[in-house]
Tab-separated table of C-alpha atoms and ligand atoms in Angstrom:
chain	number	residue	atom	x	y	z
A	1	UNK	CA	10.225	-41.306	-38.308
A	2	UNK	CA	12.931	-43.074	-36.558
A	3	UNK	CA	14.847	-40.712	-36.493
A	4	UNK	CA	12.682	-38.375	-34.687
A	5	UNK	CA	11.778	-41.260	-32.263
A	6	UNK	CA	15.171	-40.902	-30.823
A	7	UNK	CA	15.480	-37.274	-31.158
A	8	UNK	CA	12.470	-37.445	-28.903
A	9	UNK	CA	14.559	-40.127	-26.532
A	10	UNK	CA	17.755	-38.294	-26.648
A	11	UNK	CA	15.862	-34.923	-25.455
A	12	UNK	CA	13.967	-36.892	-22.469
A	13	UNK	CA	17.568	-38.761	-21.588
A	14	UNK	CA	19.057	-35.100	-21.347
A	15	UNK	CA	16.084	-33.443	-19.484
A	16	UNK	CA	16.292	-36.709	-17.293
A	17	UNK	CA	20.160	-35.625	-16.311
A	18	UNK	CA	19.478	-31.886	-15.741
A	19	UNK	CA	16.656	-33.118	-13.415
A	20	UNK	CA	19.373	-35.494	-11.311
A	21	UNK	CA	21.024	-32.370	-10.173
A	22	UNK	CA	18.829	-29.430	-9.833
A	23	UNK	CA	18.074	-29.917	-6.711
A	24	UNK	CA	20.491	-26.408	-4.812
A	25	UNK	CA	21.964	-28.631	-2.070
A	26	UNK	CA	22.575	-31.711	-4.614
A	27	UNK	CA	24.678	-28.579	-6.663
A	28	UNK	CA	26.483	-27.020	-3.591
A	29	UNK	CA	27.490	-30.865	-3.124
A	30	UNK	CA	28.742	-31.487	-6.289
A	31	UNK	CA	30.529	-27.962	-6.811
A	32	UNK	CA	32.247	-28.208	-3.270
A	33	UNK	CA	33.300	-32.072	-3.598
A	34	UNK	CA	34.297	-31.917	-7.769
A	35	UNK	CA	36.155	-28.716	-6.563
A	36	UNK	CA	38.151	-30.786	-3.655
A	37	UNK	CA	38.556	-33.601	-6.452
A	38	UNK	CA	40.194	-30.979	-8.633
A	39	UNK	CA	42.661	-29.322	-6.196
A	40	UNK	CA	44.268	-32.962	-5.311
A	41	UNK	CA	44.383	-33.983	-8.737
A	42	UNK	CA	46.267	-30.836	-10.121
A	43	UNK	CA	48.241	-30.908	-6.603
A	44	UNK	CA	49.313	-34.398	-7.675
A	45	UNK	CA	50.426	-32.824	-10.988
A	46	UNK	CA	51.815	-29.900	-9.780
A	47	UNK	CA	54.144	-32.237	-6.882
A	48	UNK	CA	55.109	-34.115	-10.367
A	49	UNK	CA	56.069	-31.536	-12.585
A	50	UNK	CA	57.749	-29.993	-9.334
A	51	UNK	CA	59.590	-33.489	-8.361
A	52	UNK	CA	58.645	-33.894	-4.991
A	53	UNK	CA	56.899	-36.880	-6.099
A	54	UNK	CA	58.358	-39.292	-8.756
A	55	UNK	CA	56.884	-38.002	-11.990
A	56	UNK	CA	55.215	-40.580	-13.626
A	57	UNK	CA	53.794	-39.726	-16.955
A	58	UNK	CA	51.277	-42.899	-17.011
A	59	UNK	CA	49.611	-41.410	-14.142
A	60	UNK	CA	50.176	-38.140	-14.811
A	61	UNK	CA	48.870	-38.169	-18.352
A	62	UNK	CA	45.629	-39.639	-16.764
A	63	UNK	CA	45.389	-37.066	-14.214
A	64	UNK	CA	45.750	-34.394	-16.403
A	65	UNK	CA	42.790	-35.869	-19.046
A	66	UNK	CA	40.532	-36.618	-15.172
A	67	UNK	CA	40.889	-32.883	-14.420
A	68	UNK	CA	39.720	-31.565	-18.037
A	69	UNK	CA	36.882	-34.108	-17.935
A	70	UNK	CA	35.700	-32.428	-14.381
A	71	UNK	CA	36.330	-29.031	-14.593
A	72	UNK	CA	33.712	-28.311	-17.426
A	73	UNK	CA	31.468	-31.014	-15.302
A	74	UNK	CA	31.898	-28.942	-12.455
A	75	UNK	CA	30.823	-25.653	-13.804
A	76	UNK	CA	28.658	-27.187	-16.059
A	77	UNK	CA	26.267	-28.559	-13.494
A	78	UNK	CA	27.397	-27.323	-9.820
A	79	UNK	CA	26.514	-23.988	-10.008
A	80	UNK	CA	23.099	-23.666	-12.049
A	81	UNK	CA	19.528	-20.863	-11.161
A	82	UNK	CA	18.960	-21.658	-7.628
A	83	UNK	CA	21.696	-22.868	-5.656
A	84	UNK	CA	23.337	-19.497	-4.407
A	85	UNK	CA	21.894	-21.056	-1.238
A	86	UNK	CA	20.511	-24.412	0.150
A	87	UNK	CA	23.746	-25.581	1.761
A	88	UNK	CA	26.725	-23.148	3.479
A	89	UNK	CA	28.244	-22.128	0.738
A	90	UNK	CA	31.244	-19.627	-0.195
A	91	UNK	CA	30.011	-18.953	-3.695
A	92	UNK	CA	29.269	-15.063	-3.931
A	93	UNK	CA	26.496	-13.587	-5.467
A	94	UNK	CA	28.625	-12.476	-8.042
A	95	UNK	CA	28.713	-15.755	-9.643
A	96	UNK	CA	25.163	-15.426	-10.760
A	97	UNK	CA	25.322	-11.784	-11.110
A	98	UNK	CA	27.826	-11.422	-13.072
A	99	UNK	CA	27.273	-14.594	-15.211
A	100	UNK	CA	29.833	-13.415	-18.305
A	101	UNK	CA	32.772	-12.587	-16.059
A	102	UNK	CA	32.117	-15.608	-14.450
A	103	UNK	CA	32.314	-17.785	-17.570
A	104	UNK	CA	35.685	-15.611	-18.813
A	105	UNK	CA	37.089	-16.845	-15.291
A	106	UNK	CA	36.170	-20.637	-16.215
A	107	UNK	CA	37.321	-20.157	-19.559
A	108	UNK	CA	40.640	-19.206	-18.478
A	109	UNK	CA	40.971	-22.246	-16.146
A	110	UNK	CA	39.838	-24.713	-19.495
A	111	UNK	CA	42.529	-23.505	-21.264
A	112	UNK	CA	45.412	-23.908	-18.630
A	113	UNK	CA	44.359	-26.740	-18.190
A	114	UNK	CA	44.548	-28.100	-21.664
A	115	UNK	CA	48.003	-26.618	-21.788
A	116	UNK	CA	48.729	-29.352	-18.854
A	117	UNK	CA	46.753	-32.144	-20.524
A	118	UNK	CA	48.796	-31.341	-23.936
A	119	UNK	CA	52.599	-31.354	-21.532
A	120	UNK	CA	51.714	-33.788	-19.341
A	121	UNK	CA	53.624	-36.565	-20.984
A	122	UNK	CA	56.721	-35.146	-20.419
A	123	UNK	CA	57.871	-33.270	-16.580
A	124	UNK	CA	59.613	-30.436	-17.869
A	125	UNK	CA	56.560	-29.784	-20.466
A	126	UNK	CA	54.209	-30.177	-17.607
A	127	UNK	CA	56.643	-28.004	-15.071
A	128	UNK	CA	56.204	-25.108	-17.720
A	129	UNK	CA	52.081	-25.699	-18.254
A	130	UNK	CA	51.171	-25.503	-14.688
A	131	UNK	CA	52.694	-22.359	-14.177
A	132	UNK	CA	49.885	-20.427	-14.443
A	133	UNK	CA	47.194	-22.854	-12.606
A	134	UNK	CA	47.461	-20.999	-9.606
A	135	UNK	CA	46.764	-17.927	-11.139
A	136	UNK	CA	43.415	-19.421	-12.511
A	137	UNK	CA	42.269	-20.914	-9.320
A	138	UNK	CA	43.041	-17.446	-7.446
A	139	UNK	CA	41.477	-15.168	-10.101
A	140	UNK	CA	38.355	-17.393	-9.870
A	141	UNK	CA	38.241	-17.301	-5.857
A	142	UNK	CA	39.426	-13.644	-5.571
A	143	UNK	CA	36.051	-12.909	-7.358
A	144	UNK	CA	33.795	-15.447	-6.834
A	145	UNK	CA	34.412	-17.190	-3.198
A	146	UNK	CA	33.662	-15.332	-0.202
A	147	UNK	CA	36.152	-15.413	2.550
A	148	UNK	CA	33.424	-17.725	5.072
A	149	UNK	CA	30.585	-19.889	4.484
A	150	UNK	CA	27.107	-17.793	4.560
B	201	ASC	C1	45.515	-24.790	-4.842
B	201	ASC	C2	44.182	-24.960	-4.427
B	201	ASC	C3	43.518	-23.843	-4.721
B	201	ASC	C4	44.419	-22.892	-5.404
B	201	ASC	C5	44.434	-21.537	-4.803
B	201	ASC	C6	45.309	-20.604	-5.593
B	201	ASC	O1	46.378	-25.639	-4.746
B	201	ASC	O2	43.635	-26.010	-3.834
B	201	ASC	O3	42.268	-23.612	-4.484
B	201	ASC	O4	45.681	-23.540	-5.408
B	201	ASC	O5	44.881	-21.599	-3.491
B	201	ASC	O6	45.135	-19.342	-5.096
């Protein structure tokens, strides 16, 4: 009985979260800022591993866990049914119709950036892991983001 009491809590707490952003322009928002949140935090990383900026492994070991907290939270809720318009956007169609490739292209960014989380306590570790970041981000945007807002 109890514990179906906060089954029944746990489901309404969740529903209660998907509501908070399903508004389209509330996703656009979230997408477009979480994606500028992303791009200076593995800049910082990248200016680290790179030495143009003192590496500092307290602050890049937090940076590196910050990014593979938002990156699922980004693609998790920024981009659901719906919001393909509501706010100028640069997302293609292709995001929604072509869901799996889509989700390949995010998978490919998790991983690289594990590889960063897991050799970001030491530079020349984290030097070698972002080496491929880049490549994520452009694969992703090659496909997916149009060259102008529509
Ligand atoms: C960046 C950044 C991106 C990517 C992309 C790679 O630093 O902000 O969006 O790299 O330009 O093609």
């Amino acid at each position: 009985m109890k514990l179906r009491y906060l089954a029944v809590v746990a489901l309404a707490a969740v529903s209660t979260l998907a509501q908070a952003q399903s508004k389209p322009e509330d996703m656009i928002r979230l997408r477009q800022g979480g994606l500028q949140l992303l791009s200076r935090n593995v800049s910082i990383l990248n200016s680290m591993a790179k030495g143009d900026v003192p590496y500092n492994k307290e602050v890049a070991m937090q940076k590196a866990e910050f990014v593979n907290t938002l990156a699922p939270e980004i693609f998790g809720a920024g981009f659901g049914t719906g919001s393909d318009k509501g706010l100028p956007t640069r997302a293609k169609p292709a995001v929604w119709a072509e869901g799996d490739n889509f989700k390949a292209a995010q998978e490919k960014l998790f991983a690289v950036l594990k590889k960063i989380q897991a050799g970001a306590g030491d530079q020349a570790s984290l030097k070698a892991a972002m080496a491929d970041v880049g490549g994520a981000c452009k694969n992703c945007h090659d496909n997916f983001r149009d060259t102008s807002y529509h």
